[in-house]
Coordinates of C-alpha atoms in Angstrom, one line a residue:
M72 CA 79.8 60.9 90.2
A73 CA 83.2 60.7 88.9
E74 CA 85.2 63.8 88.9
K75 CA 85.9 66.2 86.1
N76 CA 88.8 68.3 85.6
I77 CA 89.0 71.9 83.8
V78 CA 92.9 72.3 83.8
I79 CA 94.3 75.9 83.4
V80 CA 97.9 76.4 82.4
G81 CA 99.5 79.3 83.5
A82 CA 99.1 81.3 87.0
G83 CA 99.4 84.7 85.3
F84 CA 96.6 87.4 85.1
G85 CA 94.6 85.4 82.7
G86 CA 95.0 82.1 84.3
V87 CA 94.4 83.3 87.7
F88 CA 91.5 85.6 86.6
A89 CA 90.0 82.5 84.7
A90 CA 90.1 80.2 87.3
K91 CA 88.3 82.6 90.0
S92 CA 85.7 82.7 87.4
L93 CA 85.0 79.3 86.9
S94 CA 85.8 78.9 90.5
K95 CA 82.6 81.3 91.5
K96 CA 80.8 79.7 88.9
L97 CA 80.9 76.1 89.6
K98 CA 81.1 76.3 93.2
S99 CA 78.1 74.2 93.5
H100 CA 78.6 71.6 91.3
K101 CA 81.3 69.3 92.8
E102 CA 82.0 67.0 90.0
Y103 CA 84.2 69.7 88.7
N104 CA 87.9 70.5 89.5
I105 CA 89.6 73.3 88.2
I106 CA 93.4 72.5 88.1
L107 CA 95.8 75.6 88.3
I108 CA 99.1 74.6 87.2
D109 CA 102.3 76.7 86.9
K110 CA 105.8 76.3 87.7
H111 CA 106.0 78.8 90.1
S112 CA 103.9 78.6 93.4
Y113 CA 102.8 82.2 93.1
F114 CA 101.0 84.6 90.9
T115 CA 103.6 87.7 89.7
Y116 CA 102.1 90.8 88.8
M117 CA 104.4 91.3 85.8
T118 CA 103.1 94.7 85.3
E119 CA 104.9 96.1 88.4
L120 CA 108.3 94.3 87.7
H121 CA 110.2 97.5 86.7
E122 CA 109.5 98.5 90.3
V123 CA 111.4 95.5 91.5
A124 CA 114.0 95.7 89.3
S125 CA 115.0 99.4 90.3
Q126 CA 114.5 98.8 94.4
R127 CA 111.0 100.8 94.7
V128 CA 109.2 97.7 96.1
K129 CA 110.3 94.6 97.6
P130 CA 110.1 91.5 95.9
K131 CA 107.5 90.1 97.5
H132 CA 105.0 93.0 96.7
V133 CA 104.5 91.6 92.7
Q134 CA 104.6 88.1 94.4
E135 CA 100.8 86.7 95.4
D136 CA 101.0 83.2 96.8
L137 CA 98.6 81.1 94.9
E138 CA 97.4 79.5 98.4
H139 CA 96.3 83.1 99.5
L140 CA 94.4 83.7 96.4
F141 CA 92.7 80.4 96.4
Y142 CA 92.5 79.2 99.9
H143 CA 88.6 79.7 100.2
D144 CA 87.9 78.5 96.5
R145 CA 87.7 74.7 97.5
N146 CA 87.0 73.8 94.0
V147 CA 90.7 74.9 92.8
K148 CA 93.5 72.8 93.0
L149 CA 97.0 73.9 93.0
L150 CA 99.8 72.3 91.4
T151 CA 103.4 73.4 90.9
A152 CA 104.8 71.6 87.9
E153 CA 106.0 72.3 84.4
V154 CA 103.8 71.2 81.3
N155 CA 105.9 69.3 78.7
G156 CA 103.0 68.6 76.3
I157 CA 99.3 68.1 75.1
D158 CA 97.9 64.9 74.3
R159 CA 94.6 66.0 72.0
D160 CA 93.4 62.7 71.4
A161 CA 93.8 61.2 74.9
K162 CA 92.8 64.6 76.3
I163 CA 96.0 64.4 78.7
V164 CA 98.3 67.2 80.1
K165 CA 102.0 65.9 80.5
T166 CA 103.8 67.5 83.2
T167 CA 106.7 66.8 85.3
H168 CA 103.9 65.8 87.9
G169 CA 102.6 63.4 85.9
D170 CA 99.9 63.1 83.5
I171 CA 96.7 64.9 83.8
D172 CA 93.3 64.2 82.3
Y173 CA 91.1 67.2 81.3
E174 CA 87.6 67.9 80.2
K175 CA 88.3 71.4 79.3
L176 CA 91.8 73.1 78.9
L177 CA 92.6 76.8 79.0
L178 CA 96.5 77.6 77.9
S179 CA 97.5 80.9 79.4
V180 CA 101.4 80.3 79.9
G181 CA 102.5 83.8 79.3
G182 CA 105.3 85.4 77.1
Q183 CA 108.9 86.2 77.2
S184 CA 111.2 88.6 76.1
N185 CA 111.8 88.6 72.0
D186 CA 115.3 89.8 71.2
F187 CA 114.2 89.0 67.5
G188 CA 117.6 87.2 67.2
T189 CA 120.1 90.4 68.2
P190 CA 123.6 88.5 68.7
G191 CA 124.4 89.2 72.4
V192 CA 121.2 90.2 74.2
K193 CA 121.3 87.0 76.3
E194 CA 124.8 86.6 76.7
H195 CA 125.6 90.1 77.8
G196 CA 122.4 91.7 78.0
F197 CA 119.4 91.6 80.5
E198 CA 116.0 91.4 79.7
L199 CA 112.4 92.1 82.0
W200 CA 109.9 89.4 81.7
S201 CA 109.9 87.5 84.7
M202 CA 110.4 87.5 88.6
E203 CA 114.1 86.2 88.1
E204 CA 115.0 88.8 85.5
S205 CA 114.0 91.7 87.7
L206 CA 115.9 90.0 90.4
E207 CA 119.1 90.0 88.1
I208 CA 118.8 93.6 87.3
R209 CA 117.9 94.7 90.6
N210 CA 121.3 93.2 92.1
H211 CA 123.2 94.0 88.9
I212 CA 122.4 97.7 89.1
E213 CA 123.2 98.0 92.6
N214 CA 126.5 96.6 92.0
I215 CA 128.0 98.0 89.1
I216 CA 126.8 101.6 90.0
G217 CA 129.0 100.7 93.6
Q218 CA 131.9 99.5 90.9
G219 CA 131.7 103.1 89.0
A220 CA 132.2 105.0 91.8
A221 CA 135.1 103.4 92.9
E222 CA 136.7 103.4 89.8
L223 CA 139.2 106.3 88.8
N224 CA 139.7 105.4 85.1
P225 CA 137.4 107.9 83.4
E226 CA 136.6 106.1 80.5
K227 CA 135.8 103.0 82.4
R228 CA 134.0 105.1 85.3
E229 CA 131.4 106.4 82.5
Q230 CA 131.1 103.0 81.1
L231 CA 130.2 101.2 84.5
L232 CA 127.9 104.4 85.3
T233 CA 125.8 104.2 82.0
I234 CA 122.5 102.5 82.2
A235 CA 120.7 101.7 78.6
V236 CA 117.1 100.4 78.1
V237 CA 116.3 99.1 74.6
G238 CA 112.6 99.7 73.5
S239 CA 110.5 102.9 74.5
G240 CA 107.1 100.8 75.0
F241 CA 105.0 100.2 78.2
T242 CA 108.0 98.2 79.8
G243 CA 110.7 100.4 78.5
A244 CA 109.4 103.8 79.4
E245 CA 107.9 102.5 83.3
L246 CA 111.6 100.8 83.8
M247 CA 112.8 104.3 82.8
G248 CA 111.0 106.2 85.0
E249 CA 112.0 104.3 88.0
F250 CA 115.6 104.6 87.1
I251 CA 115.2 108.5 87.5
E252 CA 114.3 108.1 90.8
Q253 CA 117.0 105.2 91.5
R254 CA 119.7 107.3 90.4
K255 CA 119.0 109.7 93.3
V256 CA 119.2 107.1 95.3
M257 CA 122.2 105.5 94.2
A258 CA 124.3 108.7 94.1
Q259 CA 123.3 109.7 97.6
T260 CA 124.5 106.1 98.6
Y261 CA 127.7 106.1 96.6
K262 CA 128.5 109.6 96.8
L263 CA 128.3 110.4 93.1
D264 CA 127.0 113.6 91.4
E265 CA 123.3 112.6 90.0
S266 CA 124.7 113.7 86.7
E267 CA 127.6 110.8 86.0
I268 CA 124.9 108.0 86.1
K269 CA 123.8 108.4 82.8
L270 CA 120.3 107.0 81.8
I271 CA 120.0 106.3 77.8
L272 CA 116.7 105.2 76.0
L273 CA 117.1 103.7 73.1
E274 CA 114.4 103.4 70.1
A275 CA 114.6 102.1 66.8
G276 CA 112.0 103.9 65.4
P277 CA 111.0 107.8 65.1
Q278 CA 109.1 108.0 68.3
I279 CA 108.5 106.5 71.8
L280 CA 105.8 105.0 73.3
N281 CA 104.2 103.7 69.5
M282 CA 101.0 102.2 70.8
L283 CA 99.5 105.5 72.3
K284 CA 97.3 107.1 69.6
D285 CA 97.1 110.3 71.2
R286 CA 100.3 111.4 70.6
K287 CA 100.2 114.3 73.3
L288 CA 100.2 112.0 75.6
A289 CA 103.7 110.3 74.3
D290 CA 105.2 113.9 74.1
K291 CA 104.4 114.4 77.8
A292 CA 105.9 111.2 78.8
F293 CA 109.1 112.2 76.3
K294 CA 109.2 115.8 77.8
Y295 CA 109.2 114.8 81.3
M296 CA 112.0 111.9 81.0
E297 CA 114.1 114.5 79.1
N298 CA 113.7 117.2 81.7
N299 CA 115.0 114.7 84.1
G300 CA 118.2 113.7 82.4
V301 CA 117.5 110.9 80.2
D302 CA 118.9 110.8 76.9
I303 CA 116.5 109.7 74.5
R304 CA 118.1 108.2 71.2
L305 CA 115.3 107.8 68.3
N306 CA 116.1 105.9 65.0
S307 CA 119.0 103.9 66.9
R308 CA 118.5 100.2 66.0
V309 CA 120.5 98.1 68.1
T310 CA 122.4 95.3 66.1
G311 CA 124.4 93.6 68.9
V312 CA 125.2 93.6 72.2
T313 CA 128.8 93.0 73.6
E314 CA 130.6 92.7 76.9
D315 CA 131.5 96.3 76.3
G316 CA 128.7 97.5 75.2
V317 CA 125.8 98.1 72.2
I318 CA 126.5 98.1 68.8
F319 CA 124.2 100.0 66.4
K320 CA 123.3 99.9 62.6
D321 CA 125.6 102.4 61.6
G322 CA 128.3 100.5 62.9
S323 CA 128.6 103.1 66.3
T324 CA 128.9 101.7 69.7
L325 CA 127.9 102.5 73.4
P326 CA 130.1 101.8 76.0
T327 CA 128.3 100.1 78.9
K328 CA 127.7 97.2 81.2
S329 CA 124.0 97.6 81.9
L330 CA 122.0 97.1 78.9
I331 CA 118.2 96.4 79.6
W332 CA 116.4 94.5 76.7
T333 CA 112.5 95.6 76.3
A334 CA 112.0 95.9 73.1
G335 CA 109.5 93.0 72.2
V336 CA 107.5 90.3 73.7
K337 CA 106.6 86.7 72.2
A338 CA 104.8 83.6 73.6
K339 CA 106.8 81.2 75.5
S340 CA 109.0 79.0 73.3
F341 CA 107.7 75.5 74.6
I342 CA 104.2 75.6 73.2
S343 CA 105.7 75.6 69.9
D344 CA 105.6 72.7 68.6
W345 CA 102.3 71.3 70.4
G346 CA 100.5 71.2 67.0
F347 CA 98.2 74.7 66.9
K348 CA 98.4 77.4 64.3
Y349 CA 100.7 79.9 65.2
G350 CA 100.5 83.4 64.7
R351 CA 102.7 86.6 65.5
G352 CA 105.5 86.2 68.3
G353 CA 104.6 82.4 68.3
R354 CA 101.3 83.1 70.2
I355 CA 98.4 80.3 69.5
E356 CA 95.7 81.7 67.0
A357 CA 92.0 81.5 68.1
D358 CA 88.6 82.2 66.7
D359 CA 85.8 84.4 68.2
Y360 CA 85.2 82.0 71.1
M361 CA 88.8 81.9 72.4
R362 CA 89.2 78.4 71.3
A363 CA 92.5 77.1 70.0
T364 CA 93.0 77.0 66.5
L365 CA 94.3 73.4 65.2
E366 CA 97.2 73.2 62.3
D367 CA 94.5 72.1 59.9
D368 CA 92.7 75.8 60.9
T369 CA 89.7 74.0 62.5
P370 CA 89.0 75.1 66.3
S371 CA 89.5 72.9 69.0
E372 CA 86.4 71.6 70.7
D373 CA 88.0 71.3 74.4
I374 CA 91.6 74.0 74.4
Y375 CA 91.0 77.8 74.7
V376 CA 93.9 80.2 74.6
A377 CA 94.0 83.4 76.5
G378 CA 96.7 86.5 77.8
D379 CA 99.9 86.5 76.2
T380 CA 99.6 83.1 74.5
L381 CA 96.7 84.2 72.4
S382 CA 97.3 85.8 68.9
Y383 CA 93.6 86.9 67.8
V384 CA 92.3 90.5 66.1
D385 CA 88.8 91.9 67.0
E386 CA 87.2 93.8 64.0
K387 CA 86.4 96.7 66.3
T388 CA 89.3 96.8 68.7
G389 CA 92.0 95.1 67.0
P390 CA 94.8 92.7 68.4
V391 CA 94.4 91.6 71.6
P392 CA 97.2 93.7 73.4
Q393 CA 99.6 92.3 76.0
T394 CA 98.0 94.3 78.8
V395 CA 96.3 93.3 82.0
E396 CA 92.8 94.1 80.6
G397 CA 93.7 91.9 77.3
A398 CA 94.5 89.3 79.5
E399 CA 91.5 89.6 81.4
S400 CA 89.4 90.0 78.4
S401 CA 90.3 86.8 76.7
A402 CA 89.9 84.8 79.6
R403 CA 86.4 86.1 80.4
A404 CA 85.6 85.1 77.3
A405 CA 86.9 81.8 77.6
S406 CA 85.5 81.2 81.1
Y407 CA 82.1 82.3 79.6
N408 CA 82.5 79.4 76.5
I409 CA 84.0 76.7 79.0
L410 CA 81.0 77.2 81.2
A411 CA 78.6 77.0 78.2
D412 CA 80.1 73.8 76.9
L413 CA 79.4 72.2 80.1
G414 CA 76.0 73.5 80.2
F415 CA 76.0 76.5 82.1
G416 CA 75.6 79.8 80.4
K417 CA 75.4 81.0 76.7
H418 CA 78.6 81.2 74.5
K419 CA 80.0 84.8 74.0
T420 CA 82.4 86.0 71.6
F421 CA 85.6 88.0 72.7
A422 CA 83.5 90.9 71.3
E423 CA 80.8 90.7 73.6
A424 CA 83.2 90.0 76.8
V425 CA 86.0 92.5 76.2
K426 CA 86.2 95.5 78.5
Y427 CA 88.8 98.0 78.0
H428 CA 89.0 100.7 80.1
G429 CA 91.8 102.3 78.9
F430 CA 95.7 102.4 79.9
A431 CA 98.1 104.1 82.3
V432 CA 102.1 104.2 81.8
S433 CA 103.8 105.2 85.4
I434 CA 107.0 107.2 84.1
G435 CA 108.2 106.4 88.0
S436 CA 106.2 106.8 91.0
H437 CA 105.3 110.8 90.5
Y438 CA 104.5 111.2 87.2
T439 CA 101.9 109.0 84.6
V440 CA 100.4 109.4 81.7
A441 CA 97.0 108.2 81.2
S442 CA 93.7 107.4 79.0
L443 CA 90.8 106.1 80.8
M444 CA 87.2 106.1 80.0
G445 CA 87.6 108.3 77.2
M446 CA 90.0 110.8 78.9
N447 CA 93.4 111.5 78.7
F448 CA 95.4 113.3 81.6
S449 CA 98.9 113.2 82.8
G450 CA 100.6 114.0 86.3
F451 CA 99.6 113.0 89.9
F452 CA 96.0 112.2 89.2
A453 CA 97.0 109.6 86.4
S454 CA 99.6 107.9 88.9
L455 CA 96.5 107.3 91.2
A456 CA 94.4 106.0 88.4
K457 CA 97.4 103.5 87.7
H458 CA 97.3 102.3 91.0
G459 CA 93.3 102.2 90.5
I460 CA 94.0 99.8 87.8
N461 CA 95.8 97.8 89.7
L462 CA 93.5 97.8 92.5
F463 CA 90.6 96.7 90.3
F464 CA 91.9 93.8 89.4
Y465 CA 92.6 92.3 92.6
S466 CA 88.7 93.4 93.6
Q467 CA 88.0 91.2 90.4
I468 CA 89.8 88.4 91.8
R469 CA 88.3 89.2 95.4
S470 CA 91.2 89.1 97.2
M471 CA 91.4 91.7 100.2
Y472 CA 94.6 90.2 101.3
S473 CA 96.3 91.6 98.1
I474 CA 94.4 94.6 98.0
F475 CA 96.1 95.7 102.0
N476 CA 99.2 94.7 101.0
Y477 CA 99.3 96.7 97.8
M478 CA 98.2 99.8 99.6
M479 CA 100.6 99.4 102.3
D480 CA 103.6 98.7 99.6
E481 CA 102.8 101.5 97.5
F482 CA 101.3 104.3 99.7
F483 CA 102.5 103.8 103.4
R484 CA 105.8 101.4 103.2
T485 CA 107.4 103.5 100.5
D486 CA 111.2 104.5 101.0
N487 CA 112.9 107.8 99.6
G488 CA 109.9 109.4 99.1
R489 CA 108.9 106.8 95.9
N490 CA 105.2 107.4 95.9
P491 CA 102.6 109.5 94.3
F492 CA 102.7 111.8 97.6
W493 CA 106.1 112.3 97.3
G494 CA 106.6 109.8 100.6
A495 CA 104.1 112.3 102.8
V496 CA 102.0 109.4 103.7
S497 CA 104.3 107.0 104.2
R498 CA 104.6 105.3 107.8
L499 CA 108.2 104.3 107.6
G500 CA 108.9 107.3 110.3
N501 CA 110.7 106.3 113.8
V502 CA 107.7 105.0 115.9
L503 CA 109.8 105.2 118.9
W504 CA 109.3 108.9 119.1
T505 CA 105.5 108.3 120.0
T506 CA 106.3 106.0 123.0
P507 CA 106.2 109.2 125.4
L508 CA 103.1 110.0 123.7
R509 CA 101.5 106.3 124.1
I510 CA 102.5 106.1 127.7
F511 CA 100.7 110.0 128.2
L512 CA 97.6 108.6 127.0
G513 CA 97.7 105.5 128.7
L514 CA 98.0 107.2 132.3
F515 CA 95.5 109.5 131.2
W516 CA 92.9 107.2 130.7
I517 CA 94.0 104.9 134.0
L518 CA 93.7 108.2 135.9
A519 CA 90.7 109.5 134.3
A520 CA 88.9 106.2 135.5
L521 CA 90.1 106.6 138.9
G522 CA 88.9 110.0 139.1
N523 CA 92.2 111.6 139.7
L524 CA 92.2 114.5 137.0
G525 CA 90.9 117.3 138.6
G526 CA 88.7 119.3 136.5
L527 CA 89.0 116.9 133.7
N528 CA 86.9 114.4 135.3
D529 CA 83.7 115.3 133.9
L530 CA 84.7 114.9 130.2
F531 CA 84.0 111.4 131.0
W532 CA 81.6 108.9 132.1
Q533 CA 83.0 107.6 135.4
H534 CA 81.4 104.9 136.9
G535 CA 80.5 101.1 135.6
L536 CA 81.4 99.4 132.8
A537 CA 82.9 102.5 131.1
S538 CA 85.6 103.0 134.0
F539 CA 86.4 99.4 133.3
I540 CA 86.8 100.4 129.6
E541 CA 89.1 103.4 130.4
I542 CA 91.2 101.4 132.6
I543 CA 92.0 98.4 130.0
T544 CA 92.7 101.1 127.7
G545 CA 95.1 102.8 129.5
A546 CA 97.0 99.4 130.6
G547 CA 96.8 98.3 127.3
L548 CA 98.7 101.6 126.0
L549 CA 100.8 102.2 128.6
L550 CA 102.3 98.4 128.0
G551 CA 102.1 98.8 124.2
L552 CA 100.0 96.0 123.8
L553 CA 97.1 95.7 121.1
T554 CA 98.3 99.6 120.7
W555 CA 95.9 99.7 117.3
P556 CA 92.8 98.6 118.4
L557 CA 93.2 100.2 121.7
A558 CA 93.7 103.6 119.9
A559 CA 90.3 103.2 118.3
V560 CA 89.0 102.6 121.4
S561 CA 90.6 105.7 122.9
I562 CA 88.9 107.5 120.2
I563 CA 85.4 106.0 120.5
L564 CA 85.7 106.7 124.3
T565 CA 86.4 110.7 123.4
I566 CA 83.8 111.0 120.9
V567 CA 81.0 109.5 123.5
A568 CA 82.6 112.2 126.0
W569 CA 82.0 114.9 123.6
A570 CA 78.5 113.8 123.0
T571 CA 77.8 113.8 126.2
H572 CA 79.5 116.4 127.6
G573 CA 80.0 119.0 124.6
F574 CA 82.9 120.3 122.7
D575 CA 86.7 120.7 124.5
M576 CA 89.9 121.0 123.2
T577 CA 90.8 118.5 125.1
H578 CA 89.0 116.0 123.1
W579 CA 90.6 117.0 119.7
F580 CA 94.0 116.3 121.7
L581 CA 93.0 112.7 122.4
I582 CA 91.8 112.0 119.0
L583 CA 94.8 113.1 116.8
S584 CA 97.1 111.3 119.8
S585 CA 95.5 108.4 119.5
V586 CA 95.7 108.2 115.5
A587 CA 99.4 109.1 115.9
L588 CA 99.6 105.8 118.0
M589 CA 97.8 103.7 115.2
N590 CA 101.2 104.1 113.1
G591 CA 102.6 100.7 115.3
S592 CA 103.6 102.6 118.4
G593 CA 103.4 99.3 120.5
R594 CA 106.5 98.4 118.8
G595 CA 108.8 100.9 120.4
F596 CA 109.3 99.7 123.9
G597 CA 106.0 97.9 123.8
L598 CA 104.4 94.2 124.0
D599 CA 103.4 94.4 120.4
F600 CA 106.7 93.9 119.2
Y601 CA 106.1 90.5 120.1
L602 CA 102.4 90.0 120.0
V603 CA 101.6 91.1 116.4
P604 CA 104.3 89.0 114.5
L605 CA 102.5 86.2 116.6
L606 CA 99.1 87.1 115.5
Q607 CA 100.1 87.5 111.9
R608 CA 101.3 84.2 112.0
T609 CA 98.6 82.6 113.7
F610 CA 95.5 84.2 112.1
G611 CA 96.9 84.8 108.9
G612 CA 97.8 80.9 108.4
F613 CA 94.2 80.4 109.7
W614 CA 92.5 82.8 107.1
Y615 CA 94.7 82.2 104.2
G616 CA 96.5 79.2 104.6
K617 CA 100.4 78.2 104.9
A618 CA 102.1 79.5 102.0
K619 CA 104.5 76.8 100.5
S620 CA 107.0 76.9 97.5
V621 CA 105.7 73.9 95.9
Y622 CA 102.0 72.6 95.7
D623 CA 100.7 69.6 95.2
E624 CA 96.8 69.6 95.9
L625 CA 95.4 67.0 93.2
D626 CA 94.6 64.5 96.0
K627 CA 92.6 67.4 98.1

């Protein structure tokens, strides 16, 4: 049977969601290939780029390798290439890899920053809508604050230590929240008074977070930023950016070397001549079924649109927002209708597929304003809700690997207290100091098995297989070999002894000591220092495949 290609252009939220949905539904239909094309070999969690730009997390935190995401989806083929155009008559996607024919095509190429033609933004400012841009900001802030700390001229020093963000939407507010926390770290690093690093939020309109219907939430975000030293300037329209700073509509200026533009988003410019009808921000207009609208106002039969590439207004919910749930909903509707075109299921309108649970805007790692499931709240629980939204997306694309690493990076591998718990749950303590405890616990189990613990003997089963397990557990802990699983065995042995011989305070000591060793104790003067990285490389590659910088799986 001849193979048929469903081509998805763009591995963003919409593209990845659609690829997962289509892969699952077409798993038993071997004649269909799902080809996912992107210029990068990884999926970028776009809504977390501000955390990379502010050094809260490492760049890899927002990068999910496509091989890891789709290694078990055998009907998905990955292609790292750029798309140059579409031949609708021949049903071909033109790429730098060559022409690819399609049965159905989904365009979800994402967006880019919109500077509205403001002079000097691209030459002298920074934008935040890609991994590359977030890394530029990350490196620039580190360097410029260092230069400012060493500058003796007061005026130039103030210019170097001033960071301005244009736009108070979700991206601008979240980035400023991260800068509040990063400022503390930078001040300590470069021996500055924290107040010397000036944070200025510039908004052309009369209020921040204009997309929030509940102005009380916006007011809370405003107050939090203001209380943390952010200079919020409303009705401040930027008309130009120079090497020395910002120019406002009234002719006044703001000296700075750090201007980050977050004031707008538009569709990727390379799709502008593909022969569609374009709406606001250069996005492709679509009908109720997410079918791309052609220049003659007719819907395409084979081309669909999702994510930031889409321009669509629902009668009840309004314009599809440039959010994760907006991308998911449009991708869900497009997937339903692609499958229906192929004879699997029924066609559904966007209104039938849309699922909006709400939103959460994090103003740093410690404070968030959220509106979810009809409830408005802020602070600690709103911050947890923001993480819940991100984890929910990963659960929908069935990636336990991503969920595990997200939890580790956001809660347990955080520096400088930058998580909702102010760093209280971070595991970045010095595991070297648990080495004596590990050695003691190892010796304890060996002696318990040999019957050399005097009065403590009767706490444990002392014969047969049980003694063998105790010796293995003790030896492994002593050597720092497979510490995590053996610490778990230590807990089980203790619970069995507890159930068999009754409670003793020694049991609590053994259980809590074993838990403490699970924090990587085997890497402090232990063999796990060598073994764990080896196991990660070996079994990680076996289960998730091998990550590459370029994919060409069309012959897979």
